[in-house]
Amino acid sequence: MEVTTNFSDEDAAAMVAELRGTFTSGKTRSYEWRISQLKGILKMMEDNENEIVDALRSDLNKPAFESVLYEISMLKSSCKVALTELKHWMKPEKVKTTIVAFPSSAEIVAEPLGVVLVISAWNYPILLSLDPVVGAIAAGNAVILKPSEVSPATSSLLAKYVGQYLDSSAIRVVEGAVSETSALLEQKWDKIFYTGNGRVAHIVMTAAAKHLTPVVLELGGKSPVIVDSDVNLKITARRIIAGKWGCNNGQACISPDYVITSRDFAPKLIDALKRELERFYSLEPLESNDLSRIVNSNHFDRLVRLLDEDKVVGKIVHGGHRDKSKLKIAPTLLLDVPHDSLIMNEEIFGPLLPIVTVDKLKESYDMIASRTKPLAAYLFTNNKTLKNEFVRTVSAGGLVINDSAIHLAVHTLPFGGVEGSGMGSYHGKFSFDAFSHKKGVLYRSFLGDAPARYPPYTNGKMNLLKALFGGSILGILRALIGLVGCRSYPKKKSE
Ligand code: NAD
């Protein structure tokens, strides 16, 4: 078991040096080592499901249903995809070459980057910690994981079990907060994969810049939901609820942050949301065991501040109850809060859902574009034109039509943000790619050495090479005829 405390810059440097030694030895590159470590993660999840569920309950009061499905099962599925696909991912990819390099063959070889750092967040502390590690291992890297101190029970469980199930000469956990993370960020890494808020992302990127280290930043933002009137209302309400309150009580990076709908349709949507919320969480949602609590009192106070801002008072149309002693806030709907309110300008990351009305849904596009690009954007409609328009117009990390948050489970799609919601992506093959360098390799032989590329330079040679770069067969033939016709390459007067 490897729990790190009082972790200094020197400790960090020593640990990175040790892991670099392992990486340099070539151990992590072998297919067999990668497979054994991926199986180790799978076994870690299988053997310790109950303990993990308990830790998540202790950190977040996360319902066992959500812990088993959205943390453990999703992680296991990610391991299984990597185990099944790894051979194929590692295989050099043959690619065409160009006539300029004729004769030749070419391939792209994926090579591991080296020693990488994963810094994760508290809201899905198992998945967000180990899913990037799956990618790092699959790609053949050594990795240090720094889980979030905001979910301490899960962090200590990760430290305990990573030490027990995985190869500690190449995979380590460093527990801790700002000082430990700062010590780690002082080191030279081959990639930093950070999940969390945008403020710390600046710190991470500044540290990475010192060593020209590439980064993946998995951040958040205000993910909008546009709801058209041409929908199945009950399913729409249920799927918005599943992506919002059903995902850690709104404390998820891709949870719907606000809804945009037409003025006429809003009352119907609100009624449907209320009806389904009551069905799912009863009339006493603060007592429901199916809702996570707010992670800590800082976040509780932050959410209450959004709810109690003067300009927002009177806008609650459902919920609004809270209990600080239990860190619980009821699912809350607000209608037409002012655009300059805090709740419409900060990422909510909790159980509050403002509904904004517009005369025409087309106004949504400007509203979304006026903010930082979100991590996700959702549209509910049966209208084909609207779907096409939405996909063409809205820029976000990812889009979902007629559901919310579920794209996270589709490993064939890249998961990541754009602009303020992050950079880079992962999941499935994209995780392997995130931790690999794609090395282009061109194979030539000593046959077919073309004299045209060598001095003395002439117009004839230049015309031939220009034609080769241009790729037109006719152009190449013309240039060849020209070249044959001026074997002695006489210089023109003008040259
Ligand atoms: P957090 O408080 O757990 O912080 C994330 C990590 O940053 C932690 O490991 C923490 O120790 C470290 N950290 C904090 N302050 C630091 C500092 N000064 N210097 C160095 N490291 C520091 O999590 P959070 O930031 O509250 O997470 C919530 C945010 O993360 C939201 O914006 C959410 O949308 C986003 N998020 C994104 C994803 C995604 O996959 N894109 C997933 C989850 C959360």
Short mmCIF file of C-alpha atoms in Angstrom, two decimals, residues 61-492:
data_model
loop_
_atom_site.label_atom_id
_atom_site.label_comp_id
_atom_site.label_asym_id
_atom_site.label_seq_id
_atom_site.Cartn_x
_atom_site.Cartn_y
_atom_site.Cartn_z
CA ASN A 61 -23.79 9.86 -0.35
CA LYS A 62 -23.76 8.55 -3.91
CA PRO A 63 -26.55 5.99 -4.41
CA ALA A 64 -25.17 2.44 -4.88
CA PHE A 65 -27.04 2.28 -8.21
CA GLU A 66 -25.06 5.24 -9.59
CA SER A 67 -21.76 4.04 -8.08
CA VAL A 68 -22.09 0.56 -9.55
CA LEU A 69 -23.28 1.73 -12.96
CA TYR A 70 -21.62 5.07 -13.64
CA GLU A 71 -18.30 4.53 -11.88
CA ILE A 72 -17.50 0.81 -11.55
CA SER A 73 -19.34 -0.66 -14.57
CA MET A 74 -18.30 2.17 -16.88
CA LEU A 75 -14.69 1.73 -15.84
CA LYS A 76 -14.89 -2.03 -16.30
CA SER A 77 -16.39 -1.53 -19.73
CA SER A 78 -13.54 0.82 -20.60
CA CYS A 79 -10.99 -1.83 -19.47
CA LYS A 80 -12.79 -4.49 -21.51
CA VAL A 81 -12.76 -2.35 -24.65
CA ALA A 82 -9.01 -1.76 -24.20
CA LEU A 83 -8.37 -5.46 -23.54
CA THR A 84 -10.27 -6.46 -26.67
CA GLU A 85 -8.90 -3.76 -28.94
CA LEU A 86 -5.34 -3.27 -27.69
CA LYS A 87 -3.63 -5.53 -30.22
CA HIS A 88 -5.40 -3.71 -33.01
CA TRP A 89 -4.63 -0.24 -31.55
CA MET A 90 -0.93 -1.09 -31.16
CA LYS A 91 -0.59 -2.40 -34.71
CA PRO A 92 1.21 0.05 -37.01
CA GLU A 93 -1.27 1.60 -39.41
CA LYS A 94 -0.26 1.23 -43.07
CA VAL A 95 -0.90 4.39 -45.07
CA LYS A 96 -0.54 5.38 -48.71
CA THR A 97 2.51 7.32 -49.77
CA THR A 98 2.82 9.90 -52.51
CA ILE A 99 4.40 9.73 -55.91
CA VAL A 100 7.04 12.23 -54.76
CA ALA A 101 8.48 9.49 -52.53
CA PHE A 102 8.01 6.69 -55.08
CA PRO A 103 8.93 3.89 -54.53
CA SER A 104 8.19 3.67 -50.79
CA SER A 105 5.82 2.37 -48.15
CA ALA A 106 4.62 4.15 -45.03
CA GLU A 107 3.08 3.44 -41.65
CA ILE A 108 2.10 5.22 -38.45
CA VAL A 109 3.58 3.70 -35.32
CA ALA A 110 2.01 4.54 -31.95
CA GLU A 111 4.63 4.89 -29.26
CA PRO A 112 4.15 5.60 -25.55
CA LEU A 113 4.97 9.12 -24.37
CA GLY A 114 6.85 8.20 -21.18
CA VAL A 115 5.86 9.20 -17.65
CA VAL A 116 2.47 10.87 -17.41
CA LEU A 117 0.49 12.61 -14.67
CA VAL A 118 -3.26 12.22 -14.15
CA ILE A 119 -4.93 14.74 -11.83
CA SER A 120 -8.58 13.97 -11.20
CA ALA A 121 -11.69 15.50 -9.67
CA TRP A 122 -14.04 14.51 -6.85
CA ASN A 123 -17.42 14.06 -8.51
CA TYR A 124 -16.76 10.69 -10.19
CA PRO A 125 -13.60 9.93 -8.25
CA ILE A 126 -13.21 6.32 -9.40
CA LEU A 127 -14.04 6.76 -13.07
CA LEU A 128 -12.26 10.09 -13.54
CA SER A 129 -9.14 8.74 -11.84
CA LEU A 130 -8.83 5.32 -13.40
CA ASP A 131 -10.33 5.84 -16.86
CA PRO A 132 -7.44 8.10 -17.98
CA VAL A 133 -5.07 5.60 -16.32
CA VAL A 134 -6.57 2.88 -18.54
CA GLY A 135 -5.59 4.99 -21.57
CA ALA A 136 -2.11 5.70 -20.19
CA ILE A 137 -1.44 2.01 -19.50
CA ALA A 138 -2.94 0.83 -22.80
CA ALA A 139 -0.57 3.20 -24.58
CA GLY A 140 2.41 1.80 -22.62
CA ASN A 141 3.23 4.65 -20.24
CA ALA A 142 4.27 4.87 -16.62
CA VAL A 143 1.72 6.94 -14.70
CA ILE A 144 1.22 8.83 -11.46
CA LEU A 145 -2.37 9.44 -10.39
CA LYS A 146 -3.31 12.32 -8.09
CA PRO A 147 -6.95 11.81 -6.99
CA SER A 148 -8.98 14.62 -5.49
CA GLU A 149 -8.66 15.41 -1.80
CA VAL A 150 -12.31 16.54 -1.88
CA SER A 151 -13.39 12.86 -1.98
CA PRO A 152 -10.96 11.53 0.68
CA ALA A 153 -12.47 8.07 1.27
CA THR A 154 -12.22 7.20 -2.43
CA SER A 155 -8.77 8.77 -2.71
CA SER A 156 -7.41 6.60 0.09
CA LEU A 157 -9.07 3.50 -1.38
CA LEU A 158 -7.41 4.22 -4.72
CA ALA A 159 -4.02 4.59 -3.06
CA LYS A 160 -4.51 1.30 -1.22
CA TYR A 161 -5.73 -0.77 -4.14
CA VAL A 162 -3.57 0.66 -6.93
CA GLY A 163 -0.58 -0.33 -4.77
CA GLN A 164 -2.05 -3.79 -4.31
CA TYR A 165 -3.33 -4.63 -7.80
CA LEU A 166 -0.99 -2.78 -10.15
CA ASP A 167 2.75 -2.72 -10.83
CA SER A 168 4.10 -0.11 -8.41
CA SER A 169 7.35 0.22 -10.35
CA ALA A 170 5.30 2.00 -13.05
CA ILE A 171 1.96 3.08 -11.55
CA ARG A 172 1.63 5.13 -8.37
CA VAL A 173 -0.96 7.16 -6.52
CA VAL A 174 -0.05 10.37 -4.73
CA GLU A 175 -2.76 11.53 -2.39
CA GLY A 176 -3.03 15.15 -1.40
CA ALA A 177 -4.21 18.66 -2.16
CA VAL A 178 -2.65 21.86 -3.50
CA SER A 179 0.85 21.41 -2.04
CA GLU A 180 1.23 17.80 -3.27
CA THR A 181 -0.19 18.68 -6.69
CA SER A 182 2.13 21.70 -6.90
CA ALA A 183 5.13 19.47 -6.12
CA LEU A 184 4.05 17.11 -8.89
CA LEU A 185 3.49 19.97 -11.33
CA GLU A 186 7.07 21.17 -10.77
CA GLN A 187 8.32 17.98 -12.47
CA LYS A 188 8.87 17.32 -16.13
CA TRP A 189 6.13 15.08 -17.52
CA ASP A 190 5.48 13.66 -20.94
CA LYS A 191 1.78 14.45 -20.66
CA ILE A 192 -0.52 15.92 -18.02
CA PHE A 193 -4.15 14.85 -18.02
CA TYR A 194 -6.20 17.14 -15.80
CA THR A 195 -9.89 16.91 -14.91
CA GLY A 196 -11.40 19.77 -12.94
CA ASN A 197 -12.23 23.45 -13.05
CA GLY A 198 -10.92 26.10 -15.42
CA ARG A 199 -9.09 28.13 -12.74
CA VAL A 200 -6.79 25.24 -11.84
CA ALA A 201 -6.48 24.37 -15.54
CA HIS A 202 -4.58 27.67 -15.97
CA ILE A 203 -2.19 26.61 -13.18
CA VAL A 204 -1.71 23.19 -14.80
CA MET A 205 -1.11 24.62 -18.24
CA THR A 206 1.34 27.23 -16.94
CA ALA A 207 3.33 24.50 -15.20
CA ALA A 208 3.22 22.32 -18.32
CA ALA A 209 4.43 25.21 -20.50
CA LYS A 210 7.71 25.36 -18.57
CA HIS A 211 8.66 21.96 -20.01
CA LEU A 212 6.59 22.16 -23.22
CA THR A 213 4.52 19.30 -21.84
CA PRO A 214 1.34 18.54 -23.78
CA VAL A 215 -1.91 18.57 -21.78
CA VAL A 216 -5.40 17.21 -21.92
CA LEU A 217 -7.79 19.44 -20.01
CA GLU A 218 -11.17 17.95 -19.15
CA LEU A 219 -13.12 20.93 -17.85
CA GLY A 220 -16.77 21.90 -17.48
CA GLY A 221 -19.07 24.76 -18.39
CA LYS A 222 -22.72 25.58 -18.82
CA SER A 223 -24.22 22.78 -20.90
CA PRO A 224 -27.53 23.98 -22.40
CA VAL A 225 -30.63 21.95 -23.26
CA ILE A 226 -32.90 23.24 -26.01
CA VAL A 227 -36.43 21.81 -25.83
CA ASP A 228 -38.71 22.13 -28.84
CA SER A 229 -42.50 21.66 -28.53
CA ASP A 230 -42.40 18.76 -31.01
CA VAL A 231 -41.26 16.14 -28.47
CA ASN A 232 -42.46 13.22 -26.40
CA LEU A 233 -42.90 15.29 -23.25
CA LYS A 234 -42.70 12.51 -20.68
CA ILE A 235 -39.53 10.98 -22.15
CA THR A 236 -37.98 14.43 -22.53
CA ALA A 237 -38.62 15.25 -18.86
CA ARG A 238 -37.29 11.86 -17.72
CA ARG A 239 -34.12 12.12 -19.79
CA ILE A 240 -33.38 15.66 -18.59
CA ILE A 241 -33.84 14.43 -15.00
CA ALA A 242 -31.60 11.39 -15.62
CA GLY A 243 -28.78 13.62 -16.94
CA LYS A 244 -29.21 16.21 -14.19
CA TRP A 245 -30.32 14.81 -10.82
CA GLY A 246 -29.61 11.19 -11.82
CA CYS A 247 -25.95 12.09 -12.32
CA ASN A 248 -24.64 12.79 -8.84
CA ASN A 249 -27.47 15.27 -8.17
CA GLY A 250 -26.27 17.63 -10.90
CA GLN A 251 -22.62 17.49 -9.79
CA ALA A 252 -21.48 16.18 -13.17
CA CYS A 253 -19.55 18.00 -15.86
CA ILE A 254 -22.09 17.15 -18.58
CA SER A 255 -25.25 17.67 -16.52
CA PRO A 256 -27.80 19.98 -18.12
CA ASP A 257 -26.98 23.43 -16.75
CA TYR A 258 -29.95 25.40 -18.11
CA VAL A 259 -32.93 24.79 -20.38
CA ILE A 260 -34.06 26.99 -23.26
CA THR A 261 -37.60 26.56 -24.50
CA SER A 262 -40.37 28.63 -26.06
CA ARG A 263 -42.55 30.85 -23.88
CA ASP A 264 -45.68 28.89 -24.85
CA PHE A 265 -44.19 25.49 -24.16
CA ALA A 266 -42.46 26.25 -20.83
CA PRO A 267 -45.51 25.59 -18.57
CA LYS A 268 -46.03 22.14 -20.13
CA LEU A 269 -42.35 21.27 -19.74
CA ILE A 270 -42.28 22.47 -16.13
CA ASP A 271 -45.38 20.42 -15.29
CA ALA A 272 -43.82 17.32 -16.84
CA LEU A 273 -40.52 17.85 -15.00
CA LYS A 274 -42.34 18.36 -11.67
CA ARG A 275 -44.48 15.26 -12.20
CA GLU A 276 -41.50 13.03 -12.99
CA LEU A 277 -39.32 14.53 -10.23
CA GLU A 278 -42.02 13.72 -7.69
CA ARG A 279 -42.42 10.25 -9.10
CA PHE A 280 -38.66 9.58 -8.90
CA TYR A 281 -37.73 11.32 -5.64
CA SER A 282 -41.12 11.58 -3.81
CA LEU A 283 -42.64 14.71 -2.32
CA GLU A 284 -39.80 14.75 0.24
CA PRO A 285 -36.69 14.71 -2.00
CA LEU A 286 -34.42 15.72 0.88
CA GLU A 287 -35.18 12.30 2.35
CA SER A 288 -34.58 10.40 -0.90
CA ASN A 289 -31.78 7.83 -0.91
CA ASP A 290 -31.58 8.15 -4.68
CA LEU A 291 -29.97 11.60 -4.66
CA SER A 292 -26.31 12.29 -3.83
CA ARG A 293 -25.66 15.00 -1.28
CA ILE A 294 -23.70 18.15 -2.05
CA VAL A 295 -20.04 17.21 -1.67
CA ASN A 296 -19.13 19.67 1.11
CA SER A 297 -20.24 22.86 2.85
CA ASN A 298 -18.22 25.11 0.48
CA HIS A 299 -20.13 23.79 -2.49
CA PHE A 300 -23.40 23.85 -0.50
CA ASP A 301 -22.86 27.55 0.32
CA ARG A 302 -21.91 28.29 -3.31
CA LEU A 303 -25.17 26.76 -4.56
CA VAL A 304 -27.27 28.53 -1.92
CA ARG A 305 -25.63 31.80 -2.97
CA LEU A 306 -26.81 31.18 -6.55
CA LEU A 307 -30.31 30.38 -5.30
CA ASP A 308 -30.62 33.28 -2.88
CA GLU A 309 -29.25 36.06 -5.06
CA ASP A 310 -31.68 39.02 -4.85
CA LYS A 311 -32.48 39.01 -8.56
CA VAL A 312 -33.30 35.30 -8.46
CA VAL A 313 -35.64 35.39 -5.45
CA GLY A 314 -39.21 34.63 -6.55
CA LYS A 315 -38.11 32.71 -9.65
CA ILE A 316 -38.27 29.22 -8.10
CA VAL A 317 -41.13 27.20 -9.59
CA HIS A 318 -40.28 23.89 -7.94
CA GLY A 319 -38.10 22.80 -5.00
CA GLY A 320 -35.71 25.22 -3.37
CA HIS A 321 -35.62 23.34 -0.03
CA ARG A 322 -32.27 22.74 1.59
CA ASP A 323 -30.81 21.21 4.74
CA LYS A 324 -27.30 22.29 5.57
CA SER A 325 -26.89 19.70 8.32
CA LYS A 326 -27.28 16.95 5.70
CA LEU A 327 -25.71 18.97 2.84
CA LYS A 328 -28.86 18.38 0.79
CA ILE A 329 -30.63 20.63 -1.70
CA ALA A 330 -33.87 19.52 -3.36
CA PRO A 331 -34.17 19.34 -7.16
CA THR A 332 -35.04 22.93 -8.02
CA LEU A 333 -36.51 24.52 -11.14
CA LEU A 334 -36.32 28.26 -11.75
CA LEU A 335 -38.13 30.16 -14.48
CA ASP A 336 -36.78 33.15 -16.40
CA VAL A 337 -34.01 34.24 -14.07
CA PRO A 338 -32.25 37.41 -15.33
CA HIS A 339 -29.45 36.78 -17.82
CA ASP A 340 -27.01 38.72 -15.66
CA SER A 341 -27.72 36.63 -12.53
CA LEU A 342 -24.91 34.50 -11.04
CA ILE A 343 -26.82 31.30 -11.79
CA MET A 344 -26.84 32.15 -15.51
CA ASN A 345 -23.14 33.02 -15.54
CA GLU A 346 -21.43 30.40 -13.39
CA GLU A 347 -21.36 26.66 -13.98
CA ILE A 348 -24.07 25.43 -11.57
CA PHE A 349 -22.70 21.94 -10.82
CA GLY A 350 -25.59 21.04 -8.53
CA PRO A 351 -29.34 20.33 -8.39
CA LEU A 352 -30.59 23.72 -9.67
CA LEU A 353 -32.02 24.03 -13.19
CA PRO A 354 -32.97 27.43 -14.62
CA ILE A 355 -35.43 27.43 -17.53
CA VAL A 356 -35.08 30.35 -19.90
CA THR A 357 -37.88 31.18 -22.33
CA VAL A 358 -37.55 32.66 -25.81
CA ASP A 359 -40.02 33.67 -28.53
CA LYS A 360 -38.26 31.58 -31.16
CA LEU A 361 -35.90 28.65 -30.53
CA LYS A 362 -33.46 30.13 -33.05
CA GLU A 363 -32.58 32.70 -30.34
CA SER A 364 -30.95 29.81 -28.42
CA TYR A 365 -28.01 29.76 -30.80
CA ASP A 366 -26.95 33.32 -30.00
CA MET A 367 -27.51 32.72 -26.30
CA ILE A 368 -25.22 29.66 -26.37
CA ALA A 369 -22.63 31.36 -28.60
CA SER A 370 -22.45 34.38 -26.28
CA ARG A 371 -20.92 32.17 -23.57
CA THR A 372 -17.81 30.03 -23.36
CA LYS A 373 -18.24 26.90 -25.46
CA PRO A 374 -19.89 24.23 -23.29
CA LEU A 375 -18.75 20.66 -22.70
CA ALA A 376 -22.08 19.33 -23.97
CA ALA A 377 -25.23 20.68 -25.62
CA TYR A 378 -28.56 18.91 -25.90
CA LEU A 379 -31.58 19.27 -28.15
CA PHE A 380 -34.98 17.59 -27.76
CA THR A 381 -37.07 17.61 -30.92
CA ASN A 382 -38.61 15.47 -33.63
CA ASN A 383 -37.98 18.20 -36.17
CA LYS A 384 -35.33 17.14 -38.69
CA THR A 385 -34.54 20.67 -39.84
CA LEU A 386 -33.97 21.77 -36.26
CA LYS A 387 -31.68 18.80 -35.61
CA ASN A 388 -29.56 19.62 -38.67
CA GLU A 389 -29.45 23.30 -37.79
CA PHE A 390 -28.40 22.49 -34.19
CA VAL A 391 -25.57 20.19 -35.31
CA ARG A 392 -24.33 22.75 -37.86
CA THR A 393 -24.61 25.77 -35.56
CA VAL A 394 -23.78 24.84 -31.97
CA SER A 395 -20.14 24.42 -30.99
CA ALA A 396 -19.61 22.29 -27.87
CA GLY A 397 -17.46 19.38 -26.69
CA GLY A 398 -20.22 16.99 -27.75
CA LEU A 399 -23.88 17.06 -28.76
CA VAL A 400 -26.77 14.75 -27.98
CA ILE A 401 -30.15 14.85 -29.68
CA ASN A 402 -33.12 13.65 -27.60
CA ASP A 403 -31.20 12.65 -24.48
CA SER A 404 -28.68 14.05 -22.04
CA ALA A 405 -25.32 12.88 -20.62
CA ILE A 406 -25.59 9.41 -22.13
CA HIS A 407 -22.91 10.06 -24.78
CA LEU A 408 -20.34 9.56 -22.00
CA ALA A 409 -21.05 5.83 -22.27
CA VAL A 410 -20.42 5.62 -26.03
CA HIS A 411 -16.73 4.77 -26.28
CA THR A 412 -16.62 5.22 -30.04
CA LEU A 413 -17.16 8.97 -29.56
CA PRO A 414 -14.35 11.27 -28.40
CA PHE A 415 -15.12 12.81 -25.01
CA GLY A 416 -13.65 16.24 -24.33
CA GLY A 417 -14.26 19.94 -24.42
CA VAL A 418 -13.48 22.82 -26.73
CA GLU A 419 -12.24 26.32 -25.84
CA GLY A 420 -13.25 26.99 -22.20
CA SER A 421 -14.58 23.46 -21.68
CA GLY A 422 -11.20 21.87 -22.35
CA MET A 423 -8.80 20.51 -24.92
CA GLY A 424 -8.04 17.00 -26.10
CA SER A 425 -10.31 14.02 -25.67
CA TYR A 426 -10.41 10.43 -24.46
CA HIS A 427 -12.54 7.26 -24.15
CA GLY A 428 -12.01 4.07 -26.14
CA LYS A 429 -9.39 4.45 -28.85
CA PHE A 430 -9.23 8.20 -28.17
CA SER A 431 -7.72 7.40 -24.74
CA PHE A 432 -5.00 5.31 -26.37
CA ASP A 433 -4.34 8.13 -28.83
CA ALA A 434 -4.28 10.76 -26.04
CA PHE A 435 -1.31 8.99 -24.43
CA SER A 436 0.53 7.98 -27.63
CA HIS A 437 2.83 9.74 -30.02
CA LYS A 438 1.92 8.92 -33.60
CA LYS A 439 5.28 8.39 -35.27
CA GLY A 440 5.25 8.59 -39.06
CA VAL A 441 7.65 6.10 -40.65
CA LEU A 442 8.58 6.08 -44.33
CA TYR A 443 10.38 3.06 -45.80
CA ARG A 444 12.52 3.56 -48.94
CA SER A 445 14.88 1.23 -50.71
CA PHE A 446 17.95 1.95 -52.83
CA LEU A 447 15.96 1.21 -55.99
CA GLY A 448 14.56 3.90 -58.28
CA ASP A 449 16.77 6.83 -57.27
CA ALA A 450 15.37 9.82 -59.19
CA PRO A 451 18.11 12.19 -60.41
CA ALA A 452 15.59 15.06 -60.69
CA ARG A 453 15.91 15.99 -56.99
CA TYR A 454 19.67 16.51 -57.14
CA PRO A 455 21.70 19.51 -58.37
CA PRO A 456 22.50 20.95 -60.75
CA TYR A 457 18.96 22.37 -60.57
CA THR A 458 17.28 23.00 -63.93
CA ASN A 459 13.91 24.16 -65.18
CA GLY A 460 13.24 20.71 -66.57
CA LYS A 461 13.85 19.04 -63.19
CA MET A 462 11.82 21.69 -61.44
CA ASN A 463 8.89 21.24 -63.83
CA LEU A 464 8.97 17.49 -63.28
CA LEU A 465 9.02 17.84 -59.47
CA LYS A 466 6.30 20.53 -59.62
CA ALA A 467 4.17 18.13 -61.63
CA LEU A 468 4.87 15.31 -59.16
CA PHE A 469 3.79 17.53 -56.22
CA GLY A 470 0.73 18.57 -58.25
CA GLY A 471 -0.17 14.93 -58.78
CA SER A 472 -1.57 15.32 -62.32
CA ILE A 473 -0.59 12.45 -64.61
CA LEU A 474 -0.82 14.68 -67.66
CA GLY A 475 1.44 17.28 -66.02
CA ILE A 476 3.99 14.60 -65.14
CA LEU A 477 4.01 13.26 -68.71
CA ARG A 478 4.46 16.76 -70.13
CA ALA A 479 7.31 17.44 -67.72
CA LEU A 480 8.98 14.10 -68.57
CA ILE A 481 8.79 14.86 -72.29
CA GLY A 482 10.26 18.29 -71.58
CA LEU A 483 13.04 16.73 -69.53
CA VAL A 484 13.92 14.21 -72.25
CA GLY A 485 13.82 16.99 -74.83
CA CYS A 486 16.44 19.03 -73.01
CA ARG A 487 18.88 16.38 -71.85
CA SER A 488 21.75 18.85 -71.66
CA TYR A 489 19.66 21.15 -69.42
CA PRO A 490 20.80 24.36 -71.15
CA LYS A 491 20.17 27.39 -69.00
CA LYS A 492 17.83 30.01 -70.42
#
